[in-house]
Short mmCIF file of C-alpha atoms and ligand atoms in Angstrom, two decimals:
data_model
loop_
_atom_site.label_atom_id
_atom_site.label_comp_id
_atom_site.label_asym_id
_atom_site.label_seq_id
_atom_site.Cartn_x
_atom_site.Cartn_y
_atom_site.Cartn_z
CA MET A 6 -3.43 -0.51 37.67
CA GLN A 7 -7.06 -1.47 37.15
CA ALA A 8 -8.23 -3.45 34.10
CA ILE A 9 -8.29 -1.66 30.75
CA SER A 10 -11.67 -1.69 28.99
CA ILE A 11 -11.88 -1.80 25.22
CA GLY A 12 -14.73 -0.79 22.96
CA LEU A 13 -14.46 -2.62 19.65
CA LEU A 14 -16.05 -1.12 16.53
CA GLY A 15 -16.52 -4.12 14.21
CA LEU A 16 -16.38 -7.88 14.59
CA GLY A 17 -15.51 -9.02 11.08
CA THR A 18 -12.26 -10.51 9.79
CA VAL A 19 -9.96 -8.25 11.82
CA GLY A 20 -12.28 -7.73 14.83
CA THR A 21 -12.58 -11.48 15.29
CA GLY A 22 -8.79 -11.76 15.30
CA VAL A 23 -8.54 -8.96 17.87
CA VAL A 24 -10.95 -10.77 20.23
CA LYS A 25 -9.02 -14.04 19.78
CA ILE A 26 -5.62 -12.46 20.46
CA ILE A 27 -6.87 -10.56 23.52
CA GLU A 28 -8.37 -13.81 24.86
CA ASN A 29 -5.55 -16.17 23.95
CA HIS A 30 -2.63 -13.88 24.83
CA GLN A 31 -4.03 -12.54 28.11
CA ASP A 32 -0.96 -13.70 30.08
CA LYS A 33 1.42 -12.06 27.65
CA LEU A 34 -0.66 -8.85 27.65
CA MET A 35 -0.80 -8.90 31.44
CA HIS A 36 2.99 -9.23 31.52
CA GLN A 37 3.44 -6.39 28.98
CA VAL A 38 1.03 -3.87 30.45
CA GLY A 39 0.64 -5.02 34.05
CA CYS A 40 -3.15 -5.28 34.12
CA PRO A 41 -5.96 -7.28 32.53
CA VAL A 42 -7.36 -6.11 29.18
CA ASN A 43 -11.09 -6.70 28.59
CA VAL A 44 -13.38 -6.16 25.63
CA LYS A 45 -16.40 -4.42 27.16
CA LYS A 46 -18.62 -3.70 24.14
CA ILE A 47 -18.60 -4.51 20.42
CA LEU A 48 -20.38 -2.50 17.73
CA VAL A 49 -21.81 -4.60 14.87
CA GLN A 50 -24.53 -4.24 12.27
CA ASP A 51 -26.23 -7.56 12.80
CA LEU A 52 -26.83 -8.77 16.36
CA VAL A 53 -27.90 -12.28 15.37
CA LYS A 54 -25.26 -13.09 12.76
CA GLU A 55 -23.27 -16.27 13.38
CA ARG A 56 -19.70 -15.36 14.41
CA THR A 57 -16.48 -17.33 14.04
CA VAL A 58 -15.49 -16.34 17.57
CA LYS A 59 -17.51 -16.96 20.72
CA VAL A 60 -18.61 -13.73 22.37
CA ASP A 61 -21.31 -13.21 24.97
CA SER A 62 -24.31 -11.70 23.17
CA SER A 63 -24.57 -9.04 25.91
CA LEU A 64 -21.31 -7.54 24.56
CA LEU A 65 -22.82 -6.80 21.15
CA THR A 66 -24.55 -3.53 20.31
CA VAL A 67 -25.73 -1.67 17.24
CA ASN A 68 -25.54 1.67 19.04
CA PRO A 69 -22.15 3.44 18.80
CA ALA A 70 -23.05 5.59 21.86
CA ASP A 71 -22.85 2.44 24.01
CA ILE A 72 -19.10 2.64 23.40
CA ILE A 73 -18.37 6.31 22.76
CA ASP A 74 -20.35 7.56 25.79
CA ASP A 75 -19.27 4.84 28.21
CA PRO A 76 -16.87 6.53 30.68
CA GLU A 77 -15.42 3.15 31.65
CA ILE A 78 -14.11 2.46 28.13
CA ASP A 79 -10.48 3.61 27.85
CA VAL A 80 -9.60 2.57 24.30
CA VAL A 81 -11.67 2.34 21.12
CA ILE A 82 -10.43 -0.14 18.54
CA GLU A 83 -11.88 0.61 15.12
CA VAL A 84 -12.01 -2.34 12.72
CA MET A 85 -15.32 -1.66 11.01
CA GLY A 86 -14.04 0.18 7.90
CA GLY A 87 -15.79 3.02 6.07
CA ILE A 88 -14.89 6.69 6.02
CA GLU A 89 -17.39 9.41 6.95
CA ASN A 90 -19.45 7.73 9.73
CA THR A 91 -16.32 6.15 11.11
CA ARG A 92 -14.55 9.51 11.18
CA GLU A 93 -17.45 10.91 13.24
CA HIS A 94 -17.27 8.00 15.71
CA LEU A 95 -13.52 8.39 16.15
CA LEU A 96 -13.64 12.18 16.52
CA ASN A 97 -16.33 11.74 19.18
CA ALA A 98 -14.33 9.05 20.95
CA LEU A 99 -11.21 11.24 21.02
CA LYS A 100 -13.20 14.20 22.33
CA MET A 101 -14.42 11.85 25.09
CA LYS A 102 -10.67 11.31 25.90
CA LYS A 103 -10.60 7.74 24.61
CA HIS A 104 -7.48 6.49 22.89
CA VAL A 105 -7.99 5.08 19.40
CA VAL A 106 -6.43 2.21 17.50
CA THR A 107 -7.51 1.74 13.88
CA ALA A 108 -6.74 -0.54 10.93
CA ASN A 109 -8.55 1.75 8.52
CA LYS A 110 -6.27 2.95 5.69
CA ASP A 111 -9.20 4.45 3.72
CA LEU A 112 -9.93 6.74 6.66
CA MET A 113 -6.33 7.50 7.67
CA ALA A 114 -5.24 8.36 4.09
CA VAL A 115 -7.95 11.03 3.89
CA HIS A 116 -8.61 12.21 7.45
CA GLY A 117 -5.48 11.04 9.28
CA SER A 118 -4.11 14.53 9.80
CA GLU A 119 -7.37 15.86 11.31
CA LEU A 120 -7.75 12.82 13.58
CA MET A 121 -4.16 13.10 14.80
CA THR A 122 -4.66 16.79 15.61
CA VAL A 123 -7.82 16.07 17.61
CA ALA A 124 -6.08 13.17 19.38
CA HIS A 125 -3.17 15.45 20.31
CA GLU A 126 -5.50 18.22 21.52
CA ASN A 127 -7.24 15.72 23.80
CA GLY A 128 -4.10 14.07 25.15
CA CYS A 129 -4.98 10.82 23.40
CA ASP A 130 -3.05 8.29 21.36
CA LEU A 131 -4.14 7.46 17.83
CA PHE A 132 -2.26 4.45 16.47
CA TYR A 133 -2.79 2.89 13.03
CA GLU A 134 -0.07 0.28 12.45
CA ALA A 135 -2.47 -2.24 10.86
CA SER A 136 -3.55 0.24 8.18
CA VAL A 137 -0.39 -0.42 6.14
CA ALA A 138 0.82 -3.91 5.21
CA GLY A 139 -1.30 -5.79 7.80
CA GLY A 140 0.97 -7.79 10.08
CA ILE A 141 4.25 -6.11 9.08
CA PRO A 142 5.26 -3.55 11.76
CA ILE A 143 6.37 -1.04 9.12
CA LEU A 144 4.97 2.18 10.60
CA ARG A 145 6.62 1.60 13.96
CA SER A 146 9.87 0.71 12.17
CA LEU A 147 9.76 4.00 10.27
CA ALA A 148 8.75 6.07 13.30
CA ASP A 149 10.99 4.42 15.91
CA GLY A 150 13.44 1.88 14.47
CA LEU A 151 14.70 4.23 11.77
CA ALA A 152 14.03 7.47 13.67
CA SER A 153 17.68 8.51 13.56
CA ASP A 154 18.04 8.07 9.79
CA ARG A 155 16.99 10.08 6.75
CA ILE A 156 14.86 7.85 4.55
CA THR A 157 15.22 8.54 0.85
CA LYS A 158 13.30 5.69 -0.73
CA MET A 159 10.45 3.33 0.10
CA MET A 160 9.19 0.77 -2.38
CA GLY A 161 6.30 -1.37 -1.31
CA ILE A 162 4.29 -4.33 -2.43
CA VAL A 163 1.47 -3.23 -0.18
CA ASN A 164 -1.56 -4.84 -1.77
CA GLY A 165 -1.94 -8.59 -1.31
CA THR A 166 -4.72 -9.05 -3.87
CA THR A 167 -2.77 -7.65 -6.81
CA ASN A 168 0.41 -9.43 -5.79
CA TYR A 169 -1.56 -12.68 -5.68
CA ILE A 170 -3.02 -11.99 -9.16
CA LEU A 171 0.33 -11.06 -10.75
CA THR A 172 2.07 -14.07 -9.17
CA LYS A 173 -0.55 -16.53 -10.41
CA MET A 174 -0.65 -14.96 -13.90
CA SER A 175 3.12 -14.93 -14.19
CA GLN A 176 4.02 -18.28 -12.62
CA GLU A 177 1.01 -20.42 -13.57
CA GLY A 178 -0.23 -18.59 -16.66
CA LEU A 179 -3.71 -18.22 -15.10
CA ALA A 180 -6.19 -15.67 -16.46
CA TYR A 181 -6.67 -12.34 -14.65
CA GLU A 182 -10.43 -12.69 -14.03
CA ALA A 183 -10.15 -16.21 -12.61
CA VAL A 184 -7.35 -15.26 -10.20
CA LEU A 185 -9.21 -12.15 -9.05
CA LYS A 186 -12.21 -14.34 -8.15
CA ASP A 187 -9.86 -16.63 -6.26
CA ALA A 188 -8.40 -13.66 -4.31
CA GLN A 189 -11.94 -12.56 -3.41
CA ARG A 190 -12.85 -16.07 -2.26
CA LEU A 191 -9.71 -16.21 -0.10
CA GLY A 192 -10.69 -12.90 1.57
CA TYR A 193 -7.71 -10.83 0.38
CA ALA A 194 -9.72 -8.39 -1.72
CA GLU A 195 -11.69 -5.37 -0.49
CA ALA A 196 -15.50 -5.55 -0.59
CA ASN A 197 -15.17 -3.66 -3.88
CA PRO A 198 -12.00 -5.10 -5.48
CA ALA A 199 -11.81 -2.12 -7.87
CA SER A 200 -9.76 -0.34 -5.21
CA ASP A 201 -7.28 -3.25 -5.13
CA VAL A 202 -6.82 -3.76 -8.88
CA GLY A 203 -7.09 -0.03 -9.65
CA GLY A 204 -4.23 0.73 -7.23
CA LEU A 205 -6.24 2.95 -4.83
CA ASP A 206 -5.79 0.66 -1.82
CA ALA A 207 -2.00 0.69 -2.36
CA ALA A 208 -2.07 4.47 -2.93
CA ARG A 209 -3.78 5.01 0.43
CA LYS A 210 -1.11 2.92 2.14
CA MET A 211 1.69 4.74 0.32
CA ALA A 212 0.27 8.15 1.32
CA ILE A 213 0.25 7.04 4.98
CA MET A 214 3.73 5.51 4.78
CA ALA A 215 5.31 8.40 2.87
CA SER A 216 3.85 10.96 5.29
CA LEU A 217 5.49 9.14 8.17
CA GLY A 218 8.74 8.13 6.46
CA PHE A 219 9.41 11.57 4.95
CA SER A 220 7.78 13.55 7.82
CA MET A 221 5.74 15.50 5.31
CA LYS A 222 1.96 15.73 4.83
CA ILE A 223 1.40 13.61 1.72
CA ASP A 224 -2.24 13.65 0.60
CA LEU A 225 -3.91 10.88 -1.33
CA ASP A 226 -4.23 13.26 -4.31
CA ASP A 227 -0.43 13.61 -4.37
CA VAL A 228 -0.06 9.93 -5.23
CA LYS A 229 -0.09 9.12 -8.96
CA VAL A 230 -2.02 5.88 -9.36
CA LYS A 231 -2.21 3.21 -12.04
CA GLY A 232 -3.56 -0.28 -11.38
CA ILE A 233 -2.97 -3.68 -12.94
CA THR A 234 -6.09 -3.97 -15.09
CA GLU A 235 -4.18 -3.42 -18.34
CA VAL A 236 -1.26 -5.75 -17.57
CA THR A 237 -1.20 -8.58 -20.12
CA GLU A 238 0.24 -12.07 -20.16
CA GLU A 239 2.62 -10.90 -22.96
CA ASP A 240 4.01 -8.08 -20.77
CA LEU A 241 4.71 -10.52 -17.94
CA GLN A 242 6.40 -13.01 -20.27
CA TYR A 243 8.55 -10.40 -22.09
CA GLY A 244 9.50 -8.95 -18.70
CA LYS A 245 10.61 -12.41 -17.59
CA GLN A 246 12.57 -12.99 -20.79
CA LEU A 247 14.49 -9.76 -20.14
CA GLY A 248 15.18 -10.70 -16.51
CA TYR A 249 12.40 -8.74 -14.78
CA THR A 250 9.36 -9.48 -12.60
CA MET A 251 6.18 -7.38 -12.67
CA LYS A 252 4.81 -6.06 -9.34
CA LEU A 253 2.23 -3.46 -8.39
CA LEU A 254 4.75 -1.19 -6.77
CA GLY A 255 4.28 1.76 -4.45
CA ILE A 256 7.22 4.12 -4.91
CA ALA A 257 8.07 6.96 -2.53
CA ASP A 258 11.26 8.66 -3.54
CA ARG A 259 13.05 11.69 -2.07
CA GLU A 260 15.83 13.65 -3.74
CA GLY A 261 16.98 16.72 -1.87
CA ASP A 262 13.82 18.40 -0.57
CA LYS A 263 11.53 17.01 -3.25
CA VAL A 264 9.49 13.82 -3.25
CA GLU A 265 7.52 11.66 -5.63
CA VAL A 266 4.89 9.13 -4.53
CA SER A 267 3.23 6.78 -7.00
CA VAL A 268 1.64 3.37 -7.43
CA GLN A 269 1.94 1.50 -10.71
CA PRO A 270 2.72 -1.88 -12.22
CA ALA A 271 6.50 -1.83 -12.57
CA LEU A 272 9.25 -4.23 -13.56
CA LEU A 273 11.95 -5.14 -11.05
CA PRO A 274 15.12 -7.11 -11.80
CA SER A 275 14.27 -10.71 -10.86
CA SER A 276 17.27 -10.63 -8.48
CA HIS A 277 15.77 -7.72 -6.49
CA PRO A 278 14.53 -8.81 -3.02
CA LEU A 279 11.03 -7.48 -3.78
CA ALA A 280 10.80 -9.66 -6.89
CA SER A 281 10.67 -12.79 -4.74
CA VAL A 282 7.69 -11.60 -2.70
CA HIS A 283 4.92 -13.81 -4.02
CA ASN A 284 1.20 -14.44 -3.69
CA GLU A 285 -0.65 -12.40 -1.05
CA TYR A 286 2.53 -11.46 0.83
CA ASN A 287 3.57 -7.83 1.25
CA ALA A 288 7.02 -6.29 1.62
CA VAL A 289 8.43 -2.83 2.00
CA TYR A 290 11.94 -1.97 0.91
CA VAL A 291 13.33 1.05 2.74
CA TYR A 292 16.54 2.88 1.93
CA GLY A 293 18.00 5.16 4.59
CA GLU A 294 21.09 7.28 4.06
CA ALA A 295 22.83 5.75 7.08
CA VAL A 296 21.34 2.27 7.30
CA GLY A 297 21.37 1.53 3.55
CA GLU A 298 18.96 -1.13 2.32
CA THR A 299 16.41 -2.77 4.62
CA MET A 300 13.37 -4.86 3.84
CA PHE A 301 10.28 -5.74 5.86
CA TYR A 302 8.31 -8.81 4.76
CA GLY A 303 5.18 -10.58 5.93
CA PRO A 304 1.45 -11.12 5.60
CA GLY A 305 -0.25 -7.92 4.46
CA ALA A 306 -3.77 -9.03 5.28
CA GLY A 307 -5.79 -11.65 7.13
CA SER A 308 -7.49 -11.94 10.47
CA LEU A 309 -4.72 -12.83 12.94
CA PRO A 310 -1.77 -11.08 11.21
CA THR A 311 -3.69 -7.80 11.02
CA ALA A 312 -5.05 -8.23 14.55
CA THR A 313 -1.47 -8.71 15.82
CA ALA A 314 -0.66 -5.18 14.66
CA VAL A 315 -3.89 -3.84 16.20
CA VAL A 316 -3.27 -5.44 19.59
CA SER A 317 0.38 -4.35 19.56
CA ASP A 318 -0.87 -0.77 19.12
CA LEU A 319 -3.17 -1.39 22.09
CA VAL A 320 -0.15 -2.46 24.15
CA GLY A 321 1.56 0.80 23.12
CA VAL A 322 -1.45 2.81 24.27
CA VAL A 323 -1.61 1.07 27.65
CA LYS A 324 2.14 1.44 28.23
CA ASN A 325 1.74 5.17 27.51
CA MET A 326 -1.17 5.28 29.98
CA ARG A 327 1.08 3.85 32.66
CA LEU A 328 3.72 6.47 31.90
CA GLY A 329 1.15 9.25 31.53
CA VAL A 330 2.48 10.25 28.11
CA ASN A 331 -0.49 9.58 25.82
CA GLY A 332 -0.88 12.06 22.95
CA SER A 333 2.58 13.48 23.47
CA THR A 334 4.15 12.31 20.19
CA SER A 335 4.87 15.26 17.90
CA ILE A 336 2.36 15.34 15.07
CA THR A 337 3.75 18.32 13.16
CA PRO A 338 5.58 17.21 10.00
CA GLN A 339 9.21 18.29 9.92
CA TYR A 340 9.11 19.33 6.25
CA GLU A 341 6.85 21.33 3.95
CA LYS A 342 5.68 19.13 1.11
CA GLN A 343 7.51 19.69 -2.17
CA LEU A 344 6.54 17.37 -5.00
CA LYS A 345 8.86 16.64 -7.92
CA ASP A 346 7.64 17.71 -11.35
CA ASP A 347 7.76 15.21 -14.24
CA GLY A 348 11.13 16.52 -15.37
CA GLU A 349 12.59 15.50 -12.00
CA VAL A 350 11.20 11.95 -11.91
CA ASN A 351 13.85 9.68 -13.41
CA SER A 352 13.53 6.03 -14.27
CA LYS A 353 14.14 3.33 -16.82
CA TYR A 354 11.17 2.19 -18.92
CA PHE A 355 9.87 -0.96 -20.60
CA LEU A 356 8.12 -0.30 -23.88
CA ARG A 357 6.32 -2.74 -26.20
CA LEU A 358 5.48 -1.61 -29.74
CA HIS A 359 3.83 -3.12 -32.81
CA VAL A 360 5.53 -1.74 -35.90
CA HIS A 361 5.36 -2.23 -39.66
CA ASP A 362 8.09 -4.68 -40.57
CA GLU A 363 9.90 -2.52 -43.15
CA VAL A 364 13.42 -1.37 -43.88
CA GLY A 365 14.45 1.64 -41.78
CA VAL A 366 11.82 1.24 -39.04
CA PHE A 367 14.33 0.58 -36.37
CA ALA A 368 16.47 3.53 -37.41
CA GLU A 369 13.43 5.86 -37.21
CA ILE A 370 12.57 4.69 -33.71
CA THR A 371 16.17 4.90 -32.52
CA SER A 372 16.54 8.40 -33.90
CA LEU A 373 13.32 9.53 -32.13
CA PHE A 374 14.73 8.29 -28.83
CA SER A 375 18.15 9.85 -29.38
CA ASN A 376 16.52 13.20 -30.25
CA HIS A 377 15.29 13.13 -26.64
CA ASP A 378 18.68 11.95 -25.28
CA VAL A 379 17.33 8.55 -24.25
CA SER A 380 19.23 5.39 -25.12
CA PHE A 381 18.34 1.68 -25.05
CA GLU A 382 19.64 -0.80 -22.51
CA LYS A 383 17.97 -3.92 -23.98
CA ILE A 384 16.05 -4.62 -27.18
CA LEU A 385 14.03 -7.57 -28.50
CA GLN A 386 12.47 -7.80 -31.94
CA MET A 387 10.09 -10.57 -33.01
CA PRO A 388 7.90 -11.16 -36.06
CA LEU A 389 4.17 -11.16 -35.31
CA LYS A 390 1.59 -13.64 -36.61
CA GLU A 391 -0.14 -10.76 -38.38
CA LYS A 392 1.67 -10.41 -41.73
CA GLY A 393 3.91 -7.37 -42.19
CA LEU A 394 4.08 -6.52 -38.51
CA ALA A 395 6.80 -6.96 -35.91
CA GLU A 396 6.93 -6.54 -32.17
CA ILE A 397 9.68 -4.50 -30.56
CA VAL A 398 10.36 -4.56 -26.82
CA VAL A 399 12.76 -2.05 -25.38
CA ILE A 400 14.22 -1.32 -21.95
CA THR A 401 15.55 2.22 -21.89
CA HIS A 402 18.34 3.71 -19.84
CA GLN A 403 17.34 6.39 -17.29
CA ALA A 404 15.04 9.07 -18.67
CA SER A 405 12.99 11.83 -17.11
CA LEU A 406 9.24 11.16 -17.08
CA SER A 407 8.53 14.31 -19.11
CA ASN A 408 11.06 13.28 -21.76
CA TYR A 409 9.69 9.77 -21.87
CA GLU A 410 6.10 10.98 -22.21
CA ASN A 411 7.11 13.18 -25.14
CA ILE A 412 8.71 10.12 -26.75
CA LEU A 413 5.48 8.13 -26.28
CA MET A 414 3.43 10.92 -27.83
CA GLU A 415 5.72 11.16 -30.87
CA LEU A 416 5.86 7.37 -31.27
CA ARG A 417 2.05 7.25 -31.49
CA ASP A 418 2.22 9.73 -34.40
CA LEU A 419 5.00 7.89 -36.23
CA PRO A 420 3.58 6.18 -39.39
CA VAL A 421 5.88 3.14 -38.94
CA VAL A 422 4.41 2.48 -35.48
CA LYS A 423 1.10 0.63 -35.59
CA GLU A 424 0.48 0.69 -31.85
CA VAL A 425 2.20 1.38 -28.55
CA LYS A 426 1.04 -1.79 -26.77
CA SER A 427 2.34 -1.17 -23.25
CA SER A 428 4.75 0.80 -21.18
CA TYR A 429 5.96 0.35 -17.59
CA ARG A 430 8.46 1.87 -15.26
CA VAL A 431 11.53 -0.28 -14.53
CA GLU A 432 12.71 0.09 -10.93
CA GLY A 433 15.21 -1.43 -8.58
CA SER A 434 18.54 -0.35 -10.01
CA VAL A 435 21.15 0.39 -7.36
CA SER A 436 21.01 4.13 -7.93
CA VAL A 437 18.77 4.83 -4.90
P1 NAP B 523 -15.24 -6.90 7.69
O1 NAP B 523 -14.87 -8.32 7.77
O2 NAP B 523 -16.19 -6.47 6.62
O3 NAP B 523 -15.87 -6.50 9.12
C1 NAP B 523 -16.46 -5.26 9.36
C2 NAP B 523 -17.15 -5.34 10.72
O4 NAP B 523 -17.64 -4.05 11.06
C3 NAP B 523 -18.34 -6.28 10.78
O5 NAP B 523 -18.38 -6.94 12.00
C4 NAP B 523 -19.55 -5.37 10.63
O6 NAP B 523 -20.68 -5.83 11.36
C5 NAP B 523 -19.04 -4.10 11.30
N1 NAP B 523 -19.61 -2.89 10.70
C6 NAP B 523 -19.38 -2.42 9.44
N2 NAP B 523 -20.06 -1.29 9.24
C7 NAP B 523 -20.72 -1.05 10.38
C8 NAP B 523 -21.62 -0.02 10.81
N3 NAP B 523 -21.95 0.98 9.99
N4 NAP B 523 -22.11 -0.09 12.05
C9 NAP B 523 -21.78 -1.09 12.87
N5 NAP B 523 -20.93 -2.09 12.55
C10 NAP B 523 -20.42 -2.06 11.31
O7 NAP B 523 -13.98 -5.97 7.57
P2 NAP B 523 -12.45 -6.35 7.92
O8 NAP B 523 -11.87 -7.11 6.79
O9 NAP B 523 -12.39 -6.92 9.29
O10 NAP B 523 -11.75 -4.91 7.87
C11 NAP B 523 -11.92 -3.99 8.91
C12 NAP B 523 -10.97 -2.81 8.72
O11 NAP B 523 -9.63 -3.27 8.75
C13 NAP B 523 -11.11 -2.08 7.40
O12 NAP B 523 -10.84 -0.73 7.58
C14 NAP B 523 -10.04 -2.71 6.53
O13 NAP B 523 -9.59 -1.87 5.46
C15 NAP B 523 -8.94 -2.91 7.56
N6 NAP B 523 -7.97 -3.94 7.23
C16 NAP B 523 -8.41 -5.19 6.92
C17 NAP B 523 -7.49 -6.18 6.63
C18 NAP B 523 -7.93 -7.58 6.31
O14 NAP B 523 -7.07 -8.42 6.08
N7 NAP B 523 -9.23 -7.88 6.29
C19 NAP B 523 -6.12 -5.89 6.68
C20 NAP B 523 -5.70 -4.59 7.04
C21 NAP B 523 -6.65 -3.63 7.31
P3 NAP B 523 -21.44 -7.20 11.01
O15 NAP B 523 -20.46 -8.29 11.32
O16 NAP B 523 -22.61 -7.23 11.91
O17 NAP B 523 -21.78 -7.12 9.56
N1 HSE B 524 -7.37 -5.72 0.11
C1 HSE B 524 -6.18 -5.49 0.87
C2 HSE B 524 -5.03 -6.21 0.18
C3 HSE B 524 -6.37 -6.00 2.29
O1 HSE B 524 -5.28 -7.00 -0.75
O2 HSE B 524 -3.88 -5.97 0.51
C4 HSE B 524 -5.30 -5.53 3.26
O3 HSE B 524 -5.22 -4.16 3.37
#
């Protein structure tokens, strides 16, 4: 088999790693795919920028057509980011019968279905392992390793930036803003970190993962999203005191034919395997009816870890080329999407209230909960510095989301309640 030629779109953090792995692992690649793999052209914005990897300047171009229209290029690796222009480039590449590997979750969460259809129509592969959880081979594990099972739950810490922030706030008592700056300096955060801290980056990854794991077309709009911007030091400390750890958690849950996909700060029992995933690390907990509990752990971002996933996808493409089976994977979801309504989403909740410290307050709150058939699992009550006020922290037993939201609404109207300070889902009980 003659050498495989790659066109690389982007030579930033991930692109640099891709070039390094292709160079440094040439023997291994040769052994895996049976032919040399060469980077023929690289699309960048700035031809004279200093790079952290040595590449011949003749490889660089600012013209996408130098890659898309080159008949000698077999595979396009997209690591430039962005959505609309990038979609155009990849659609054109696929129509030119080039296989595509991408790390772009922003693009795949929105246009993945269209791109996969066009890939299939053109007999091309479109692989996107690096788009979810960087170096963790989670998509291949869902598609191949667990192909025989029926997955009912996936919970993921799939954003490194927010996990880094929550870890540093919780373990070292550092302030949110300072840790966010640190995460940006270390290169974990997106160019606009609002998508990290607001939960959108994790939501994109959960939409991709849930679509694959549940074989259902889950759109980004189907994912309920809440970020970590309102999480306070007090919430983290009370959580700890009650035996829980706060994580920005992606939850994809299936009961019968119905699913729920969300991203939110949630409390996990400190003994849960996801609770010990710290700093910028990612992990995905997967429950399958036959396999039971599994967990995938590793670096969710960074140059070489992410590039490992990209180049492994490239190996998959070239192996398929040898077998002549590119573009043959079924892309039609097995199931019609059916989303749970709020009455079908069940969970425990953490609730922190400021109340007037008077006789009968507790009875009023308890009776409001019992009117909605929700009982308490744990309760803390503390006096506050502000005279005449007390703080109540509650962990409920299981409640439906609609029931719980009615409780919150009624609590806000209760004269004895000064303020509902915070409320989080509590996950990780064994009832998966
Ligand atoms: P990055 O460091 O900002 O690099 C982007 C590269 O693309 C740069 O080389 C840039 O050229 C080039 N580029 C951007 N827009 C371009 C345009 N319009 N035309 C031509 N070239 C363009 O980004 P990254 O961190 O490597 O991320 C790349 C992709 O991987 C993104 O989709 C990201 O979400 C995904 N991803 C990243 C990570 C990670 O850890 N960084 C992890 C998983 C997935 P110049 O160098 O000339 O500016
Ligand atoms: N900003 C992302 C994160 C990069 O923090 O996880 C990897 O997708």
